[in-house]
Amino acid sequence: MAHADATTEQYSQDFAQAGLMARVMRMLRKIAEENPHLRRARSLQAMNDAQLRRLGIARGKIVHHAFRDVYYR
């Protein structure tokens, strides 16, 4: 019986840890989604090539453009 109890307790701990990890991942995802640079990159990616051309941005340079003030000073 003690073995069964220990196994059940271990499963409970594993589920608790999985729940904690899920909460941490949701928090990190929310932080990333609220990032203005990421929002800008997504809005540019949603544009068609003609719209991007009017802005002077090549499709392959969208991320560079959106994050230029952070990574490309």
Coordinates of N, CA and C in Angstrom, one line a residue:
M1 N 0.8 -1.2 0.0 CA 0.0 0.0 0.0 C 0.9 1.3 0.0
A2 N 1.9 1.2 0.8 CA 2.8 2.4 0.8 C 3.3 2.8 -0.6
H3 N 3.6 1.7 -1.3 CA 4.1 2.0 -2.7 C 3.1 2.7 -3.5
A4 N 1.8 2.2 -3.5 CA 0.8 2.8 -4.2 C 0.5 4.3 -3.8
D5 N 0.6 4.5 -2.5 CA 0.4 5.9 -2.0 C 1.6 6.8 -2.5
A6 N 2.8 6.3 -2.5 CA 3.9 7.1 -3.0 C 3.8 7.4 -4.5
T7 N 3.3 6.4 -5.2 CA 3.1 6.6 -6.7 C 2.0 7.6 -6.9
T8 N 1.0 7.5 -6.2 CA -0.1 8.5 -6.3 C 0.3 9.9 -6.0
E9 N 1.1 10.0 -4.9 CA 1.7 11.3 -4.5 C 2.6 11.8 -5.6
Q10 N 3.4 11.0 -6.2 CA 4.3 11.4 -7.3 C 3.5 12.0 -8.5
Y11 N 2.4 11.2 -8.8 CA 1.6 11.7 -9.9 C 1.0 13.1 -9.6
S12 N 0.6 13.3 -8.4 CA 0.0 14.6 -8.0 C 1.0 15.7 -8.1
Q13 N 2.3 15.4 -7.7 CA 3.3 16.4 -7.8 C 3.6 16.7 -9.3
D14 N 3.6 15.6 -10.1 CA 3.9 15.8 -11.5 C 2.8 16.7 -12.2
F15 N 1.5 16.4 -11.8 CA 0.5 17.3 -12.3 C 0.6 18.7 -11.8
A16 N 0.9 18.9 -10.6 CA 1.1 20.2 -10.0 C 2.2 21.0 -10.8
Q17 N 3.3 20.3 -11.1 CA 4.4 20.9 -11.8 C 4.0 21.2 -13.2
A18 N 3.3 20.3 -13.8 CA 2.8 20.6 -15.2 C 1.9 21.8 -15.2
G19 N 1.0 21.9 -14.2 CA 0.1 23.1 -14.1 C 0.9 24.4 -13.9
L20 N 1.9 24.3 -13.1 CA 2.8 25.5 -12.9 C 3.5 25.9 -14.2
M21 N 4.0 24.9 -14.9 CA 4.7 25.2 -16.2 C 3.7 25.8 -17.2
A22 N 2.5 25.2 -17.2 CA 1.5 25.8 -18.2 C 1.2 27.2 -17.9
R23 N 1.1 27.6 -16.6 CA 0.8 29.0 -16.2 C 2.0 29.9 -16.6
V24 N 3.2 29.4 -16.4 CA 4.4 30.2 -16.8 C 4.4 30.4 -18.3
M25 N 4.1 29.3 -19.0 CA 4.1 29.5 -20.5 C 3.0 30.4 -21.0
R26 N 1.8 30.4 -20.3 CA 0.8 31.4 -20.7 C 1.2 32.8 -20.4
M27 N 1.9 33.0 -19.3 CA 2.4 34.3 -18.9 C 3.4 34.8 -20.0
L28 N 4.4 34.0 -20.3 CA 5.4 34.3 -21.3 C 4.8 34.6 -22.7
R29 N 3.8 33.8 -23.0 CA 3.1 34.0 -24.3 C 2.4 35.4 -24.3
K30 N 1.8 35.7 -23.2 CA 1.0 37.0 -23.1 C 2.0 38.1 -23.2
I31 N 3.2 38.0 -22.6 CA 4.2 39.1 -22.6 C 4.6 39.3 -24.1
A32 N 4.9 38.2 -24.8 CA 5.4 38.2 -26.1 C 4.3 38.8 -27.1
E33 N 3.1 38.4 -26.9 CA 2.0 38.9 -27.7 C 1.7 40.4 -27.5
E34 N 2.0 40.9 -26.3 CA 1.8 42.4 -26.1 C 3.0 43.2 -26.5
N35 N 4.1 42.6 -27.0 CA 5.3 43.3 -27.5 C 4.9 44.1 -28.7
P36 N 5.1 45.5 -28.6 CA 4.8 46.3 -29.8 C 5.5 46.0 -31.0
H37 N 6.8 45.5 -30.9 CA 7.6 45.1 -32.1 C 7.0 43.9 -32.8
L38 N 6.5 43.0 -32.0 CA 5.9 41.8 -32.6 C 4.6 42.1 -33.2
R39 N 3.8 43.0 -32.6 CA 2.5 43.4 -33.2 C 2.8 44.1 -34.5
R40 N 3.8 44.9 -34.6 CA 4.2 45.7 -35.8 C 4.6 44.7 -36.9
A41 N 5.4 43.7 -36.5 CA 5.8 42.7 -37.5 C 4.6 41.9 -38.0
R42 N 3.7 41.5 -37.2 CA 2.5 40.8 -37.6 C 1.6 41.7 -38.5
S43 N 1.5 42.9 -38.2 CA 0.7 43.8 -39.1 C 1.3 44.0 -40.4
L44 N 2.6 44.1 -40.5 CA 3.3 44.2 -41.8 C 3.2 42.9 -42.6
Q45 N 3.3 41.7 -41.9 CA 3.2 40.5 -42.6 C 1.8 40.3 -43.2
A46 N 0.8 40.9 -42.6 CA -0.5 40.8 -43.1 C -0.8 41.6 -44.3
M47 N 0.2 42.5 -44.6 CA 0.0 43.4 -45.8 C 0.4 42.6 -47.1
N48 N -0.1 43.0 -48.2 CA 0.3 42.4 -49.5 C 1.5 43.1 -50.0
D49 N 2.1 42.6 -51.0 CA 3.4 43.1 -51.5 C 3.3 44.6 -52.0
A50 N 2.2 44.9 -52.6 CA 2.0 46.3 -53.1 C 2.0 47.3 -51.9
Q51 N 1.3 46.9 -50.8 CA 1.3 47.8 -49.6 C 2.7 47.9 -49.0
L52 N 3.4 46.8 -49.0 CA 4.8 46.9 -48.4 C 5.7 47.7 -49.3
R53 N 5.5 47.6 -50.6 CA 6.3 48.3 -51.6 C 6.1 49.8 -51.4
R54 N 4.8 50.2 -51.1 CA 4.5 51.7 -50.9 C 5.2 52.2 -49.6
L55 N 5.4 51.3 -48.7 CA 6.1 51.7 -47.4 C 7.6 51.6 -47.6
G56 N 8.1 51.0 -48.7 CA 9.5 50.8 -48.9 C 10.1 49.7 -48.1
I57 N 9.3 48.7 -47.8 CA 9.8 47.5 -47.0 C 9.7 46.2 -47.8
A58 N 10.8 45.5 -48.0 CA 10.7 44.2 -48.6 C 10.2 43.2 -47.7
R59 N 9.5 42.2 -48.2 CA 8.9 41.2 -47.3 C 9.9 40.5 -46.5
G60 N 11.1 40.2 -47.0 CA 12.1 39.6 -46.3 C 12.8 40.4 -45.2
K61 N 12.5 41.7 -45.2 CA 13.0 42.6 -44.2 C 12.0 43.1 -43.2
I62 N 10.9 42.5 -43.1 CA 9.8 42.9 -42.2 C 10.3 42.8 -40.7
V63 N 10.9 41.7 -40.3 CA 11.4 41.5 -38.9 C 12.5 42.6 -38.7
H64 N 13.4 42.7 -39.6 CA 14.4 43.7 -39.4 C 13.8 45.1 -39.2
H65 N 12.8 45.5 -40.0 CA 12.2 46.8 -39.9 C 11.4 46.9 -38.5
A66 N 10.7 45.9 -38.1 CA 9.9 46.0 -36.9 C 10.8 46.0 -35.7
F67 N 11.9 45.4 -35.7 CA 12.8 45.3 -34.5 C 14.0 46.2 -34.7
R68 N 14.0 47.1 -35.6 CA 15.2 47.8 -36.0 C 15.8 48.7 -34.8
D69 N 14.9 49.2 -34.0 CA 15.4 50.1 -32.9 C 15.9 49.3 -31.7
V70 N 15.5 48.0 -31.7 CA 16.0 47.1 -30.6 C 17.3 46.4 -30.9
Y71 N 17.3 45.8 -32.1 CA 18.5 44.9 -32.4 C 19.4 45.5 -33.4
Y72 N 19.0 46.5 -34.2 CA 19.8 47.0 -35.3 C 20.1 48.5 -35.1
R73 N 20.8 48.9 -34.1 CA 21.0 50.3 -33.8 C 22.1 50.8 -34.7

